[in-house]
Short mmCIF file of C-alpha atoms in Angstrom, two decimals:
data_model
loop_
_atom_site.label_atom_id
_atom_site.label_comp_id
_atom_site.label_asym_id
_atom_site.label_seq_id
_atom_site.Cartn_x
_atom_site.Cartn_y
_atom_site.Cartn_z
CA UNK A 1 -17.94 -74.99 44.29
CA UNK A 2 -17.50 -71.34 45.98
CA UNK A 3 -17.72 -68.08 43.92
CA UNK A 4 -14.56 -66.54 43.14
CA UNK A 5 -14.01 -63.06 42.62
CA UNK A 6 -10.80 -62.66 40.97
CA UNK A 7 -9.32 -59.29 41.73
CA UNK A 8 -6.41 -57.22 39.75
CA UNK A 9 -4.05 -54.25 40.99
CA UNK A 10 -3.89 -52.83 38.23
CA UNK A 11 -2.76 -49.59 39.91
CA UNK A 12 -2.26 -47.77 43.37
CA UNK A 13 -0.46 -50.91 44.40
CA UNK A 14 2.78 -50.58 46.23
CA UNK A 15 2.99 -46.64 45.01
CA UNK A 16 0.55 -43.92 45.63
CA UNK A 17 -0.77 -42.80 41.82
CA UNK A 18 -2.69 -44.87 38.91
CA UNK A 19 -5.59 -46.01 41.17
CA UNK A 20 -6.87 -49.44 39.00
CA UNK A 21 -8.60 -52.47 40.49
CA UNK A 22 -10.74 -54.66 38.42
CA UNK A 23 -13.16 -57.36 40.11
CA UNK A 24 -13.59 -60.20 37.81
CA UNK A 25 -16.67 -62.29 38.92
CA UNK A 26 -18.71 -64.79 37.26
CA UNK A 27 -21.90 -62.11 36.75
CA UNK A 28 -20.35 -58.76 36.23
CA UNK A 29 -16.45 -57.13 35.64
CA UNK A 30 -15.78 -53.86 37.65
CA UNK A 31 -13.08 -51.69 37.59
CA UNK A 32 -12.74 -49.56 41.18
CA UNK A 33 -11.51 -45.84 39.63
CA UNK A 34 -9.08 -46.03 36.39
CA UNK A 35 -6.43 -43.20 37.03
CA UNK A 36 -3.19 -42.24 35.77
CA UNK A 37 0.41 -42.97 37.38
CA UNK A 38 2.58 -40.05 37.99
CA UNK A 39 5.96 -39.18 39.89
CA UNK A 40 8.94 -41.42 39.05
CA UNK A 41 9.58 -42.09 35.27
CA UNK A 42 9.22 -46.23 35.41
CA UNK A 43 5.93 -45.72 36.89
CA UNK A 44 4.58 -42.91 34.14
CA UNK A 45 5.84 -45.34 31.57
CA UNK A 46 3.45 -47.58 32.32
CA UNK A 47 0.69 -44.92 30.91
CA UNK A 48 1.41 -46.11 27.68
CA UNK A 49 1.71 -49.76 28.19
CA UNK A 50 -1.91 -51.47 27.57
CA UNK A 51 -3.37 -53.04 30.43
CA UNK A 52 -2.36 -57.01 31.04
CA UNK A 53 -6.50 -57.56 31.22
CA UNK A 54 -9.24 -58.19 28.80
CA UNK A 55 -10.29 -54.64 28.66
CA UNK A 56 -13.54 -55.26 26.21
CA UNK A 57 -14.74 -57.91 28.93
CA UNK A 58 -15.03 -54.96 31.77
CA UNK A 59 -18.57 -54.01 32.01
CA UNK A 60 -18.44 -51.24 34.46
CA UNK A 61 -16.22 -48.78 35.96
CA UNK A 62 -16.90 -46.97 39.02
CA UNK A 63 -15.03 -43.86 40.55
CA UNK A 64 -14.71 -43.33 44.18
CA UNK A 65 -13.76 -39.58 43.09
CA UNK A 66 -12.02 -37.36 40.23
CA UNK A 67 -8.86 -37.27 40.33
CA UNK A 68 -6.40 -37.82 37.98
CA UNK A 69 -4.75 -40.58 39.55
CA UNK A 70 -8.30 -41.85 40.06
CA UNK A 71 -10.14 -40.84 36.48
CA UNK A 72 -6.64 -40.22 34.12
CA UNK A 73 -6.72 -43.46 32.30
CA UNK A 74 -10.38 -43.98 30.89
CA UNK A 75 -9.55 -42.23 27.32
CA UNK A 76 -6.71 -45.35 27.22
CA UNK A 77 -9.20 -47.39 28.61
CA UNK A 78 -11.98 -46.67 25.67
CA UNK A 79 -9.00 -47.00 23.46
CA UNK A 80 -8.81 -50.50 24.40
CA UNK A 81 -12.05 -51.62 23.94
CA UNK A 82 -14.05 -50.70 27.38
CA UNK A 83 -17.75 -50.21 26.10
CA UNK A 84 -19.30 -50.03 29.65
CA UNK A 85 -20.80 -47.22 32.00
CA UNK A 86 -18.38 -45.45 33.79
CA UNK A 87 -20.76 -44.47 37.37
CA UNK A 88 -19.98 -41.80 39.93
CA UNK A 89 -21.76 -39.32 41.71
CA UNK A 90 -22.77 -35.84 39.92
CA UNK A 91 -20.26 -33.69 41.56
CA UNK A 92 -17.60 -36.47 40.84
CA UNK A 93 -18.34 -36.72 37.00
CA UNK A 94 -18.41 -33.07 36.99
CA UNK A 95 -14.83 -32.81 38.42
CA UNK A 96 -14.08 -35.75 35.89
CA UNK A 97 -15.59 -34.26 33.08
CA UNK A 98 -13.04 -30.77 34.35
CA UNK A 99 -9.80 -33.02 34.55
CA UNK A 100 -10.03 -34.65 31.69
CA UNK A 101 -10.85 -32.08 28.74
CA UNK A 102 -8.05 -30.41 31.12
CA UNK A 103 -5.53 -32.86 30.82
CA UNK A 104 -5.80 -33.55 27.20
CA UNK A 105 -5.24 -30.02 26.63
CA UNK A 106 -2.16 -29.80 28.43
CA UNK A 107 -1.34 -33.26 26.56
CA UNK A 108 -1.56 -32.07 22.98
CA UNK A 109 0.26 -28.71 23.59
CA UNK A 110 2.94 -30.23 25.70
CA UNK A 111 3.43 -32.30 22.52
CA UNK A 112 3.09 -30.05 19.94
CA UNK A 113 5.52 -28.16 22.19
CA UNK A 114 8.05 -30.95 22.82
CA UNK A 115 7.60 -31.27 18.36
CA UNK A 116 8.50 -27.51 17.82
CA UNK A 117 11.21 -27.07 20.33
CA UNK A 118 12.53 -30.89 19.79
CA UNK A 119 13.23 -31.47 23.31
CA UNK A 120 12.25 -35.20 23.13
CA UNK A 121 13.65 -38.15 22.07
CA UNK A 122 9.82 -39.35 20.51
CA UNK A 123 9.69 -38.21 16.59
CA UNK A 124 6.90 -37.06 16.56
CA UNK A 125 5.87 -37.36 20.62
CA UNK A 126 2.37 -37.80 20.61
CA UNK A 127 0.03 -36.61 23.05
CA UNK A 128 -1.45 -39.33 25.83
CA UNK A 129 -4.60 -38.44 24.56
CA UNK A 130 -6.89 -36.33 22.62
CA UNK A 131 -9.60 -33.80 23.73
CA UNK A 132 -11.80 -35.45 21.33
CA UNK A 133 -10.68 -38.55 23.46
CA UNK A 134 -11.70 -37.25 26.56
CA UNK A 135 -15.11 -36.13 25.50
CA UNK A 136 -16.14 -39.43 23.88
CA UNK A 137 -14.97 -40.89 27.53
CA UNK A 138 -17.42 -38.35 29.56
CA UNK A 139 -20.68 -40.13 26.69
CA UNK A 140 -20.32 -43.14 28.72
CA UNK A 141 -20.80 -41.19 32.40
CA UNK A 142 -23.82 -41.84 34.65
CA UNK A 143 -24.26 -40.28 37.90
CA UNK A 144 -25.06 -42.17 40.99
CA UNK A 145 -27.05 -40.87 44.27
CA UNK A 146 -24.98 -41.67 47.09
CA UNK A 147 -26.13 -43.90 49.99
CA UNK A 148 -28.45 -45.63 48.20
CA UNK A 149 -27.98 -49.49 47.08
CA UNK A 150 -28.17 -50.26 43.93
CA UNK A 151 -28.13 -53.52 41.82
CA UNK A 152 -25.58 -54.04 39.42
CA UNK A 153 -26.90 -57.83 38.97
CA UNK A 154 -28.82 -60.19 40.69
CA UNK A 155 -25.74 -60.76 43.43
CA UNK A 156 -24.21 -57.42 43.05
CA UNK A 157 -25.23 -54.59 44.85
CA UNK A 158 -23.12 -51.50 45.35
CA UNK A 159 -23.19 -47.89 47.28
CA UNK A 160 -21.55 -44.67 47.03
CA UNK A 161 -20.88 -42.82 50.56
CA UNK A 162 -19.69 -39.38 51.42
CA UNK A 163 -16.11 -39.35 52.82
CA UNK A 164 -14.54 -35.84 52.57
CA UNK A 165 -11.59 -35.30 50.31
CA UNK A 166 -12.98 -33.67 47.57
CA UNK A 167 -16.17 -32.40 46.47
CA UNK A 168 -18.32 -35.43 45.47
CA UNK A 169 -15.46 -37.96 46.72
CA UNK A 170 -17.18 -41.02 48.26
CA UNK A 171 -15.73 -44.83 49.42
CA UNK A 172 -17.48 -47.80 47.30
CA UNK A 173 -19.25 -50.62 49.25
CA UNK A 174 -20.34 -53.81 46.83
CA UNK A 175 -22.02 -56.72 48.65
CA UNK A 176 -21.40 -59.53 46.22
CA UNK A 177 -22.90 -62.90 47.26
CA UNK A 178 -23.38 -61.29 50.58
CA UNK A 179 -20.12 -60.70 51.12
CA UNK A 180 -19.04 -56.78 51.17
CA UNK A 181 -16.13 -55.34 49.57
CA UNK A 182 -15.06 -52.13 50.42
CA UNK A 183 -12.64 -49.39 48.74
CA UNK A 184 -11.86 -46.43 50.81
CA UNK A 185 -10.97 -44.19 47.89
CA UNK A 186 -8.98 -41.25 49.05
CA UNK A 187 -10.46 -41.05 53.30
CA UNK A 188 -10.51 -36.90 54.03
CA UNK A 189 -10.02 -35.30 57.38
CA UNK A 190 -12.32 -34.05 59.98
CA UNK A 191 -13.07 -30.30 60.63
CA UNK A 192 -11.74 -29.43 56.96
CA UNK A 193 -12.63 -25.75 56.10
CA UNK A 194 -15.29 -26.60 52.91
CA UNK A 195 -16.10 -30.31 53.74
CA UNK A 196 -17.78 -32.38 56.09
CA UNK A 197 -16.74 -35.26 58.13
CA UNK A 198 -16.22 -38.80 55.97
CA UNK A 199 -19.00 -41.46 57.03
CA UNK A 200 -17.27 -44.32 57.98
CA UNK A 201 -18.09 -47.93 56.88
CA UNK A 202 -19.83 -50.34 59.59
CA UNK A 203 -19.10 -53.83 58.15
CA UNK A 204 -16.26 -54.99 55.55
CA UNK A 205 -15.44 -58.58 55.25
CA UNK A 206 -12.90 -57.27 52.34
CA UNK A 207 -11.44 -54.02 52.68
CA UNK A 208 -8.95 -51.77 50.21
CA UNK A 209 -7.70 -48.89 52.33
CA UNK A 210 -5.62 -46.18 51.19
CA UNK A 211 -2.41 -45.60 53.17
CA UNK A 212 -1.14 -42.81 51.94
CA UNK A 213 0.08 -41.20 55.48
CA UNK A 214 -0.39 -44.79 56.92
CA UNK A 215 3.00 -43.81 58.50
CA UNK A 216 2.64 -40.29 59.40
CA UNK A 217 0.36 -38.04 61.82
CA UNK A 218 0.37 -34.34 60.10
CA UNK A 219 1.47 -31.44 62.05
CA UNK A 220 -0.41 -29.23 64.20
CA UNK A 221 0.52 -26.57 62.03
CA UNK A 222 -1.80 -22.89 62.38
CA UNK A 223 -2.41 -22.80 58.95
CA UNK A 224 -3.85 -18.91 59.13
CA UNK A 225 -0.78 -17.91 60.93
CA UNK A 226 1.62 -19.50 58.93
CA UNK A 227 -0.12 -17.94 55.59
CA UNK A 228 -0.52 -14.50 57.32
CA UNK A 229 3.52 -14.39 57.94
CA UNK A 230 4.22 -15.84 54.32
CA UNK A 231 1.91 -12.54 53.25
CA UNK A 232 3.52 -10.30 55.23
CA UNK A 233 7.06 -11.38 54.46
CA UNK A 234 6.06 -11.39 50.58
CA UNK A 235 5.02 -7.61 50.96
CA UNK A 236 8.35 -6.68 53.39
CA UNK A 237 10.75 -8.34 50.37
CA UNK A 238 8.39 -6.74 47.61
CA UNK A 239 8.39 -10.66 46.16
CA UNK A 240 6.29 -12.86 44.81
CA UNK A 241 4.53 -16.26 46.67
CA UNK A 242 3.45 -18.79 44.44
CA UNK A 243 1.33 -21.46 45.53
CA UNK A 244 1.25 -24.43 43.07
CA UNK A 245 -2.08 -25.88 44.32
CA UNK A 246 -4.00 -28.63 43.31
CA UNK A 247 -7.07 -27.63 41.09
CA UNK A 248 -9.23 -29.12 43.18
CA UNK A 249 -10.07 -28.76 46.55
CA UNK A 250 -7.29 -27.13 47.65
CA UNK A 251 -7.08 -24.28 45.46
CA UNK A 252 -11.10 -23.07 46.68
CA UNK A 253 -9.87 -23.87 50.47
CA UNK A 254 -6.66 -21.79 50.05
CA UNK A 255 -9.01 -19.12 48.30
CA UNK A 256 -11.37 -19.33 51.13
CA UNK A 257 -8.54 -18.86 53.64
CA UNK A 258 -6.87 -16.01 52.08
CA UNK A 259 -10.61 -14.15 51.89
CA UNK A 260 -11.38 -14.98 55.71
CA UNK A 261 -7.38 -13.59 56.65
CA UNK A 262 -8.84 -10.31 54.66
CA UNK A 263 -11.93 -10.36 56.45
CA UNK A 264 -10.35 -10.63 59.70
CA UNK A 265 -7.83 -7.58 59.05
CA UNK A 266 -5.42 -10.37 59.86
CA UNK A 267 -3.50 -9.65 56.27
CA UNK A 268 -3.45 -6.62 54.32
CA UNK A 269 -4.93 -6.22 50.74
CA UNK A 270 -2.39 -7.93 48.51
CA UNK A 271 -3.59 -8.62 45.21
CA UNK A 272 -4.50 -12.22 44.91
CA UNK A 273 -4.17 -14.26 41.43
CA UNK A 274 -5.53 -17.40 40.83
CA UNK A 275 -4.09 -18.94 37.52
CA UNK A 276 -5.68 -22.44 37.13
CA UNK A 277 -8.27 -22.74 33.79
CA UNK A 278 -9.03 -26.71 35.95
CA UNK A 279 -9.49 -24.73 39.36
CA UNK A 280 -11.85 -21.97 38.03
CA UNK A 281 -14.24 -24.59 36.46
CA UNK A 282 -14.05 -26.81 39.58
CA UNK A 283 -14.95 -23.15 41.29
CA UNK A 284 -18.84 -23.61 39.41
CA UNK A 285 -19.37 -27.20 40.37
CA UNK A 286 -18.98 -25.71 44.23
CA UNK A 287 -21.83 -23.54 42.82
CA UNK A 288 -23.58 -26.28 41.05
CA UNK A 289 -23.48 -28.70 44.29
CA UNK A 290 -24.17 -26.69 47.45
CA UNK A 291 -25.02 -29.72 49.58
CA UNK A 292 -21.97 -31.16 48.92
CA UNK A 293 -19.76 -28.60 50.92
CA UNK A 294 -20.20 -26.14 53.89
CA UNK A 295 -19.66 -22.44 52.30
CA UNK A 296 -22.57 -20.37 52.17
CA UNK A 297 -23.39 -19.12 48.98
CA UNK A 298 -22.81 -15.66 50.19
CA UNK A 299 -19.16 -16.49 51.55
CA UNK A 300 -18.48 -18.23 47.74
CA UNK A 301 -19.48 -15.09 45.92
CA UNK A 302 -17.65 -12.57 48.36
CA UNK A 303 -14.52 -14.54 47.97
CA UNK A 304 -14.68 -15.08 44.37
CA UNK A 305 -15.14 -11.48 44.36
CA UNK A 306 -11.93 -10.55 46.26
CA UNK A 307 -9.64 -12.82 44.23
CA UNK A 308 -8.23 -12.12 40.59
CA UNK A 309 -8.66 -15.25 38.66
CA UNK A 310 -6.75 -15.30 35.71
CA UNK A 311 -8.63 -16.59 32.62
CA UNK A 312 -5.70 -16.66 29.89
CA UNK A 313 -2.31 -17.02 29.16
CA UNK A 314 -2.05 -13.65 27.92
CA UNK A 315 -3.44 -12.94 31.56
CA UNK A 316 -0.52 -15.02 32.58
CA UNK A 317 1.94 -13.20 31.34
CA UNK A 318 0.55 -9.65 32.65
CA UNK A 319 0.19 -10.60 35.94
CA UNK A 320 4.34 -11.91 35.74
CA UNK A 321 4.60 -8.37 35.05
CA UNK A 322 2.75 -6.66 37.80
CA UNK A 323 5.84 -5.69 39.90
CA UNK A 324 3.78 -5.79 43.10
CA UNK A 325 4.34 -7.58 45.59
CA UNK A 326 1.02 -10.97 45.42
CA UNK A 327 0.12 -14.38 45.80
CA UNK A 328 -0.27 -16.36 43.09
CA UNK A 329 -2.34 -19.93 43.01
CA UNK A 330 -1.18 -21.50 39.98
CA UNK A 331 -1.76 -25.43 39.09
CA UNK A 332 -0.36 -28.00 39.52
CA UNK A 333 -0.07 -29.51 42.74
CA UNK A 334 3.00 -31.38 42.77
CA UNK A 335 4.39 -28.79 40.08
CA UNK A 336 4.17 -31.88 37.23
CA UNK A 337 2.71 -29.50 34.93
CA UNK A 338 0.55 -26.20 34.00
CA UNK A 339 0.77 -22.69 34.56
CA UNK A 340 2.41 -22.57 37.89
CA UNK A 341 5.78 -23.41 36.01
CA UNK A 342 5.44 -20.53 33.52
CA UNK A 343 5.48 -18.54 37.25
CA UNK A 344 8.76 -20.36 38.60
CA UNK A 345 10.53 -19.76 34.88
CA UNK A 346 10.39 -16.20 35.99
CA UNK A 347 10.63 -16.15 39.75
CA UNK A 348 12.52 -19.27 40.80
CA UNK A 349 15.70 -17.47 40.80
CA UNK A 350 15.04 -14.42 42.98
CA UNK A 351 15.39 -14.72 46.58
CA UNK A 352 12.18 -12.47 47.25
CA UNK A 353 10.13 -15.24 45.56
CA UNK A 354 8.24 -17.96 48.14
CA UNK A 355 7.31 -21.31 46.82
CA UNK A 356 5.03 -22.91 48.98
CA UNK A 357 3.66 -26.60 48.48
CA UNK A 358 0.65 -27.39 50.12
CA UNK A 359 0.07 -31.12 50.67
CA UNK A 360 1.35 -34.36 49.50
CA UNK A 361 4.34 -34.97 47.07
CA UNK A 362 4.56 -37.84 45.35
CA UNK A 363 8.72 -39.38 44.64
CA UNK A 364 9.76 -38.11 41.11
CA UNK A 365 7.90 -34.94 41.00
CA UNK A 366 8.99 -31.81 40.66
CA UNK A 367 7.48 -31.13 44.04
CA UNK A 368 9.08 -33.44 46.17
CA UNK A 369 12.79 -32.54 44.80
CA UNK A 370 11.82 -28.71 45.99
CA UNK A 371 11.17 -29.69 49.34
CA UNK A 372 13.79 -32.35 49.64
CA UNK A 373 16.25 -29.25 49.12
CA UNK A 374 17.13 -29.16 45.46
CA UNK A 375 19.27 -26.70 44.06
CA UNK A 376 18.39 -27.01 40.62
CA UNK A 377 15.01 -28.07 38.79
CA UNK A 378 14.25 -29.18 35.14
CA UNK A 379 11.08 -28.32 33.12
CA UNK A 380 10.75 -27.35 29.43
CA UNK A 381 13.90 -28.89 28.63
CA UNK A 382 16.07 -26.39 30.38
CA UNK A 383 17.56 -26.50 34.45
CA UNK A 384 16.67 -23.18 36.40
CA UNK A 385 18.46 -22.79 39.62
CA UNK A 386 16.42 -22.18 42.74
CA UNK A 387 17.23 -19.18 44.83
CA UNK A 388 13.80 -19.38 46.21
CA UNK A 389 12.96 -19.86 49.41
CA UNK A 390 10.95 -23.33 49.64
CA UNK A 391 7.79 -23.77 52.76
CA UNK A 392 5.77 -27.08 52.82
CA UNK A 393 2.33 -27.13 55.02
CA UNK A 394 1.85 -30.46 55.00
CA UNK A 395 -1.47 -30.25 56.99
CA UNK A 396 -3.09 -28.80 54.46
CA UNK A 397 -3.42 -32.21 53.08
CA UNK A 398 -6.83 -33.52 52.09
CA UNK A 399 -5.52 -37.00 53.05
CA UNK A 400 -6.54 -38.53 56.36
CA UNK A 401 -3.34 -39.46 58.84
CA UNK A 402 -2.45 -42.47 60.17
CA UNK A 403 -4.92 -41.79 63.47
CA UNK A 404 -7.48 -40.10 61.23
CA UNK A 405 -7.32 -43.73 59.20
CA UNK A 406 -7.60 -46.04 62.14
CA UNK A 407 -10.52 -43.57 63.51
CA UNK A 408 -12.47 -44.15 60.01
CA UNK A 409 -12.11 -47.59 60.63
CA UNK A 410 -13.12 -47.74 64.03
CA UNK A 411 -16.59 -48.25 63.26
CA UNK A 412 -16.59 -51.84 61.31
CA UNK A 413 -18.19 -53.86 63.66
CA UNK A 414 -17.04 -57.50 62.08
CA UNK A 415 -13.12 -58.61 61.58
CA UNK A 416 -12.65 -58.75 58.15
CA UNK A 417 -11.48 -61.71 56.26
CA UNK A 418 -8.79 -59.98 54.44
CA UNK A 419 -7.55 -56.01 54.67
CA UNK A 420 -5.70 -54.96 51.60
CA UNK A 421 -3.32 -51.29 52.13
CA UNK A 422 -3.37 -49.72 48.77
CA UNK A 423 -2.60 -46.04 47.45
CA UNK A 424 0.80 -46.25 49.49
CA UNK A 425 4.46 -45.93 49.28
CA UNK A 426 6.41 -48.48 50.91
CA UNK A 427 7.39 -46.87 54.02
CA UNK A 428 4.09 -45.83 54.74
CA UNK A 429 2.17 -49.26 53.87
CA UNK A 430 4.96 -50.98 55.89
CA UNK A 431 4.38 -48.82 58.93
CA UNK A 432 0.57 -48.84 58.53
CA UNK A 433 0.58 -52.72 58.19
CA UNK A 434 2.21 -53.13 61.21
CA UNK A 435 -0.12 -50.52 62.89
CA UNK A 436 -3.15 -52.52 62.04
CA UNK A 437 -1.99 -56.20 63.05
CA UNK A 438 -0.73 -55.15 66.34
CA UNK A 439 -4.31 -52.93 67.56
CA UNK A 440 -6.65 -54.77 65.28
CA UNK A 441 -4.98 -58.28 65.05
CA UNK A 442 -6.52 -57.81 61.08
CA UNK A 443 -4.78 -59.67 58.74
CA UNK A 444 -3.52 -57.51 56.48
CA UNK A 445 -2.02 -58.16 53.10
CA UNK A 446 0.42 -55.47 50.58
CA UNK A 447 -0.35 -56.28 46.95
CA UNK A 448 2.21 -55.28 44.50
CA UNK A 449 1.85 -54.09 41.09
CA UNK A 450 -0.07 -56.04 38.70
CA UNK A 451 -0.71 -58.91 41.75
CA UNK A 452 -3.84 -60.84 41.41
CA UNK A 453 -5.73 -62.59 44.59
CA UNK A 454 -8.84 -65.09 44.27
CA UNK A 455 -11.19 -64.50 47.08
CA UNK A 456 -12.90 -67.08 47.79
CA UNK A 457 -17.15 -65.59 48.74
#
């Protein structure tokens, strides 16, 4: 009889967030990344549900990069019996290490918050986990060299290999009974302004591909240009443009932008204020890991040196009351959480403020109802109406495009046996399904939520 390798979606499976799939085989149990959902409330509620799997029986998790949707659910994973290694490269259990110890904080204030101010219907609401949680999670880390093959067991091998994103963001390759398996993680784009081009894979006989913008080319948008007229328009309305940025990534590429504008006289000297604890530690691991990015170290000190970065809420609250006209960078991305809405509280309701979201917004977050045109938005209990104006650059995105997807894939020299989309929402797994069977004739399957396939190797 055949091997079987029995895999679970445990997550990222007909929605975009909570990354989980575990590969049950007869020698070794892997979970591909472990990561949090977000967005609409049915799929956050699943956070606290315990996973339909034998969680002690896992032996191994590995993490294509650090996310939270990709690394947010290994403290309820410990807390469920997992016992095993948890492998990634350096820079990736560095940005881990960040987003965890970052997210617990936010978790136990937010409920100690929610307690005090009894704005929730949980008595007492109880935080999703514990920064004592998250650091017994980072004792089980080990870092992995990338391109290298490694054994996991006497039929498993598996490799890590660079593919853009974010810093130390790789796709996972596992040959198992000589059969490979590969997981695209999150794909980046070419020419990005701190990364280098994604390797792309040269052989999958089963392939997990993120689809993210599987329905969607992003727009040749001047990024510079449209950042130099935000500036200028902030200083001409003496207002304030806030930037809720994701921590990583995004937030040191928008920083490296706004220094290079200076540099080229192309904006003026408006004070700069990045607010993000997450972003300002991710700022070191860029320092830490040189040969994981482009910047010269002299461009990453210059441009640290021309920006404010905020380093506590105190901080916070004096920069709401500079009256001059700035930019601030606050997290989070998708304005779920953070400092950035301390910023709106205060400047959501002026029509001299500029909120501009950079990137991908997942349904049920904050961010997608501002750029879907909302009049009204709820955090801390309360509604604040928006008198803001609202931009979106959506090619900002650290996600590869539909043609930036099939171009990753144009490389794999064998038809595979089976191509799973994954990390999707349905329009955009639909479209990029279709995409794939008419150029590629692949057959291509959608898994839903908590689906399980046997494949046979």
């Amino acid at each position: 009889m055949k091997p079987i390798v029995k895999v679970n979606f445990l997550g990222g499976a007909s929605t975009v967030t909570g990354s989980k799939f575990l590969l049950e085989t007869s020698e070794c149990n892997m979970m591909i990344d472990c990561g949090m959902f977000q967005g609409l409330k049915e799929l956050r509620k699943l956070n606290w549900v315990n996973l339909p799997v034998d969680v002690p029986a896992i032996d191994l998790v590995l993490l294509s990069h650090g996310h939270l949707d990709h690394v947010g659910y290994l403290p309820r994973l410990i807390q469920q019996g997992f016992k095993g290694k948890i492998l990634g490269t350096s820079p990736t259990l560095a940005i881990a290490e960040i987003i965890l110890k970052d997210s617990a904080k936010i978790h136990e204030e937010e409920a100690k918050k929610a307690n005090k101010e009894k704005y929730t219907k949980h008595n007492p609401a109880l935080p999703f986990y514990t920064i004592n949680e998250a650091e017994k999670t980072i004792k089980h880390f080990k870092s992995i060299e990338p391109d290298k093959w490694f054994q996991l067991t006497d039929n498993i091998a598996a490799r890590f290999q660079y593919n853009g994103h974010i810093i130390g963001s790789t796709f996972i390759e596992l040959d198992i009974n000589d059969k490979r398996f590969v997981f695209s993680g999150d794909v980046g784009r070419k020419n990005d302004y701190l990364l280098s081009n994604p390797k792309k894979p040269q052989w999958a006989d089963y392939l997990f591909i993120e689809s993210t913008y599987g329905n969607k080319l992003h727009p040749e948008q001047n990024v510079e240009i449209v950042l130099t007229d935000l500036v200028k328009k902030t200083i001409q309305n003496k207002g304030n443009l806030i930037i809720p940025s994701f921590a990583v990534e995004r937030l040191q590429t928008l920083m490296y932008i706004f220094w290079k504008l200076y540099k080229q006289n192309k904006i003026p000297d408006i004070p700069i204020f990045i607010d993000s604890p997450m972003g300002t530690n991710v700022l070191d691991v860029f320092k830490h890991y040189p040969n994981w990015h482009k910047l010269p170290e002299s461009e990453y000190y210059a441009m640290c040196n021309h920006i404010n970065i905020v380093s506590s809420y105190k901080e916070t609250w004096e920069t709401i009351d500079d009256r001059r006209a700035k930019v601030v960078i606050a997290g989070s991305g998708m304005v779920t959480g953070g400092r950035v809405l301390t910023y709106l509280q205060q400047y959501i309701d002026e029509p001299s403020t500029t909120v501009l979201l950079v990137g991908y917004q997942a349904e049920g977050t904050r961010g997608r109802q501002l750029i879907e045109g909302a009049h009204e938005i709820k955090f801390f209990g309360k509604y604040y109406p928006i008198k803001a104006q609202v931009e979106h650059i959506e090619s900002l995105s650290a996600h590869a495009d539909q043609g930036e997807l099939l171009d990753w894939l144009g490389e794999i020299k064998n038809v595979p046996e089976q191509v799973f989309l994954i990390h999707g929402e349905p329009n955009a797994l639909s479209a990029f399904r279709v995409k794939l069977e008419t150029l590629n004739n692949w057959l291509v399957k959608i898994p839903k939520l908590t689906d399980v396939e046997q494949l046979i190797i």
